[in-house]
Amino acid sequence: MLGKTVIIVKPWLFWVGISFIVGGSTSLAINFGVDAPLSPMEDLTGYSVAWIAIGIVFVLFSLFKKKKEKTQ
């Protein structure tokens, strides 16, 4: 049982990346869903896109790292 738990928890960087992508997408959807125009202080589009980009980098890095570990 412990071995299965370690396998699930091991790719933590992958799941952090997924959570950043989901969080950034949610923030972007909320930002685009408002009815009134946003002031520059309220506009979080840049931050949302940045969180999505960071999440994609984390996911790709973890997949690359996992592939590299399998080849060794």
PDB file of C-alpha atoms in Angstrom:
ATOM      1  CA  MET A   1       0.000   0.000   0.000  1.00  0.00           C
ATOM      2  CA  LEU A   2       2.811   2.400   0.819  1.00  0.00           C
ATOM      3  CA  GLY A   3       4.394   1.889  -2.615  1.00  0.00           C
ATOM      4  CA  LYS A   4       1.200   3.017  -4.352  1.00  0.00           C
ATOM      5  CA  THR A   5       1.052   6.135  -2.209  1.00  0.00           C
ATOM      6  CA  VAL A   6       4.618   7.069  -3.120  1.00  0.00           C
ATOM      7  CA  ILE A   7       3.846   6.624  -6.835  1.00  0.00           C
ATOM      8  CA  ILE A   8       0.819   8.949  -6.560  1.00  0.00           C
ATOM      9  CA  VAL A   9       2.615  11.643  -4.562  1.00  0.00           C
ATOM     10  CA  LYS A  10       5.957  11.534  -6.410  1.00  0.00           C
ATOM     11  CA  PRO A  11       5.113  13.756  -9.422  1.00  0.00           C
ATOM     12  CA  TRP A  12       4.216  16.745  -7.227  1.00  0.00           C
ATOM     13  CA  LEU A  13       5.641  19.245  -9.702  1.00  0.00           C
ATOM     14  CA  PHE A  14       3.231  17.952 -12.350  1.00  0.00           C
ATOM     15  CA  TRP A  15       0.221  18.504 -10.077  1.00  0.00           C
ATOM     16  CA  VAL A  16       1.472  21.946  -9.026  1.00  0.00           C
ATOM     17  CA  GLY A  17       1.621  22.843 -12.707  1.00  0.00           C
ATOM     18  CA  ILE A  18      -1.901  21.526 -13.277  1.00  0.00           C
ATOM     19  CA  SER A  19      -3.192  23.562 -10.339  1.00  0.00           C
ATOM     20  CA  PHE A  20      -1.510  26.718 -11.692  1.00  0.00           C
ATOM     21  CA  ILE A  21      -3.119  26.135 -15.091  1.00  0.00           C
ATOM     22  CA  VAL A  22      -6.554  25.588 -13.532  1.00  0.00           C
ATOM     23  CA  GLY A  23      -6.198  28.599 -11.226  1.00  0.00           C
ATOM     24  CA  GLY A  24      -4.972  30.876 -14.008  1.00  0.00           C
ATOM     25  CA  SER A  25      -7.756  29.717 -16.333  1.00  0.00           C
ATOM     26  CA  THR A  26     -10.366  30.319 -13.657  1.00  0.00           C
ATOM     27  CA  SER A  27      -8.999  33.786 -12.940  1.00  0.00           C
ATOM     28  CA  LEU A  28      -8.929  34.575 -16.651  1.00  0.00           C
ATOM     29  CA  ALA A  29     -12.525  33.376 -17.076  1.00  0.00           C
ATOM     30  CA  ILE A  30     -13.708  35.505 -14.154  1.00  0.00           C
ATOM     31  CA  ASN A  31     -11.800  38.471 -15.565  1.00  0.00           C
ATOM     32  CA  PHE A  32     -13.419  38.079 -19.004  1.00  0.00           C
ATOM     33  CA  GLY A  33     -16.843  37.431 -17.510  1.00  0.00           C
ATOM     34  CA  VAL A  34     -17.380  40.828 -15.919  1.00  0.00           C
ATOM     35  CA  ASP A  35     -19.959  43.155 -17.433  1.00  0.00           C
ATOM     36  CA  ALA A  36     -18.374  46.512 -16.630  1.00  0.00           C
ATOM     37  CA  PRO A  37     -15.047  47.648 -18.046  1.00  0.00           C
ATOM     38  CA  LEU A  38     -12.170  47.055 -15.662  1.00  0.00           C
ATOM     39  CA  SER A  39      -9.768  49.689 -14.445  1.00  0.00           C
ATOM     40  CA  PRO A  40      -6.043  48.993 -14.857  1.00  0.00           C
ATOM     41  CA  MET A  41      -5.886  48.136 -11.142  1.00  0.00           C
ATOM     42  CA  GLU A  42      -8.612  45.499 -11.519  1.00  0.00           C
ATOM     43  CA  ASP A  43      -7.403  43.954 -14.772  1.00  0.00           C
ATOM     44  CA  LEU A  44      -5.613  40.710 -13.926  1.00  0.00           C
ATOM     45  CA  THR A  45      -5.289  39.301 -17.443  1.00  0.00           C
ATOM     46  CA  GLY A  46      -1.488  39.491 -17.396  1.00  0.00           C
ATOM     47  CA  TYR A  47      -1.262  37.698 -14.071  1.00  0.00           C
ATOM     48  CA  SER A  48      -3.683  34.996 -15.212  1.00  0.00           C
ATOM     49  CA  VAL A  49      -1.713  34.351 -18.374  1.00  0.00           C
ATOM     50  CA  ALA A  50       1.515  34.278 -16.359  1.00  0.00           C
ATOM     51  CA  TRP A  51       0.116  31.644 -13.952  1.00  0.00           C
ATOM     52  CA  ILE A  52      -0.987  29.545 -16.921  1.00  0.00           C
ATOM     53  CA  ALA A  53       2.465  29.870 -18.509  1.00  0.00           C
ATOM     54  CA  ILE A  54       4.212  28.920 -15.255  1.00  0.00           C
ATOM     55  CA  GLY A  55       1.914  25.911 -14.949  1.00  0.00           C
ATOM     56  CA  ILE A  56       2.739  24.783 -18.484  1.00  0.00           C
ATOM     57  CA  VAL A  57       6.463  25.108 -17.738  1.00  0.00           C
ATOM     58  CA  PHE A  58       6.092  23.024 -14.555  1.00  0.00           C
ATOM     59  CA  VAL A  59       4.112  20.311 -16.351  1.00  0.00           C
ATOM     60  CA  LEU A  60       6.573  20.125 -19.250  1.00  0.00           C
ATOM     61  CA  PHE A  61       9.554  20.114 -16.888  1.00  0.00           C
ATOM     62  CA  SER A  62       8.092  17.310 -14.789  1.00  0.00           C
ATOM     63  CA  LEU A  63       7.282  15.241 -17.887  1.00  0.00           C
ATOM     64  CA  PHE A  64      10.797  15.817 -19.259  1.00  0.00           C
ATOM     65  CA  LYS A  65      12.317  14.922 -15.894  1.00  0.00           C
ATOM     66  CA  LYS A  66      10.187  11.773 -15.676  1.00  0.00           C
ATOM     67  CA  LYS A  67      11.223  10.716 -19.184  1.00  0.00           C
ATOM     68  CA  LYS A  68      14.874  11.352 -18.345  1.00  0.00           C
ATOM     69  CA  GLU A  69      14.598   9.231 -15.168  1.00  0.00           C
ATOM     70  CA  LYS A  70      13.115   6.318 -17.121  1.00  0.00           C
ATOM     71  CA  THR A  71      15.988   6.311 -19.612  1.00  0.00           C
ATOM     72  CA  GLN A  72      18.656   6.105 -16.895  1.00  0.00           C
TER      73      GLN A  72
END
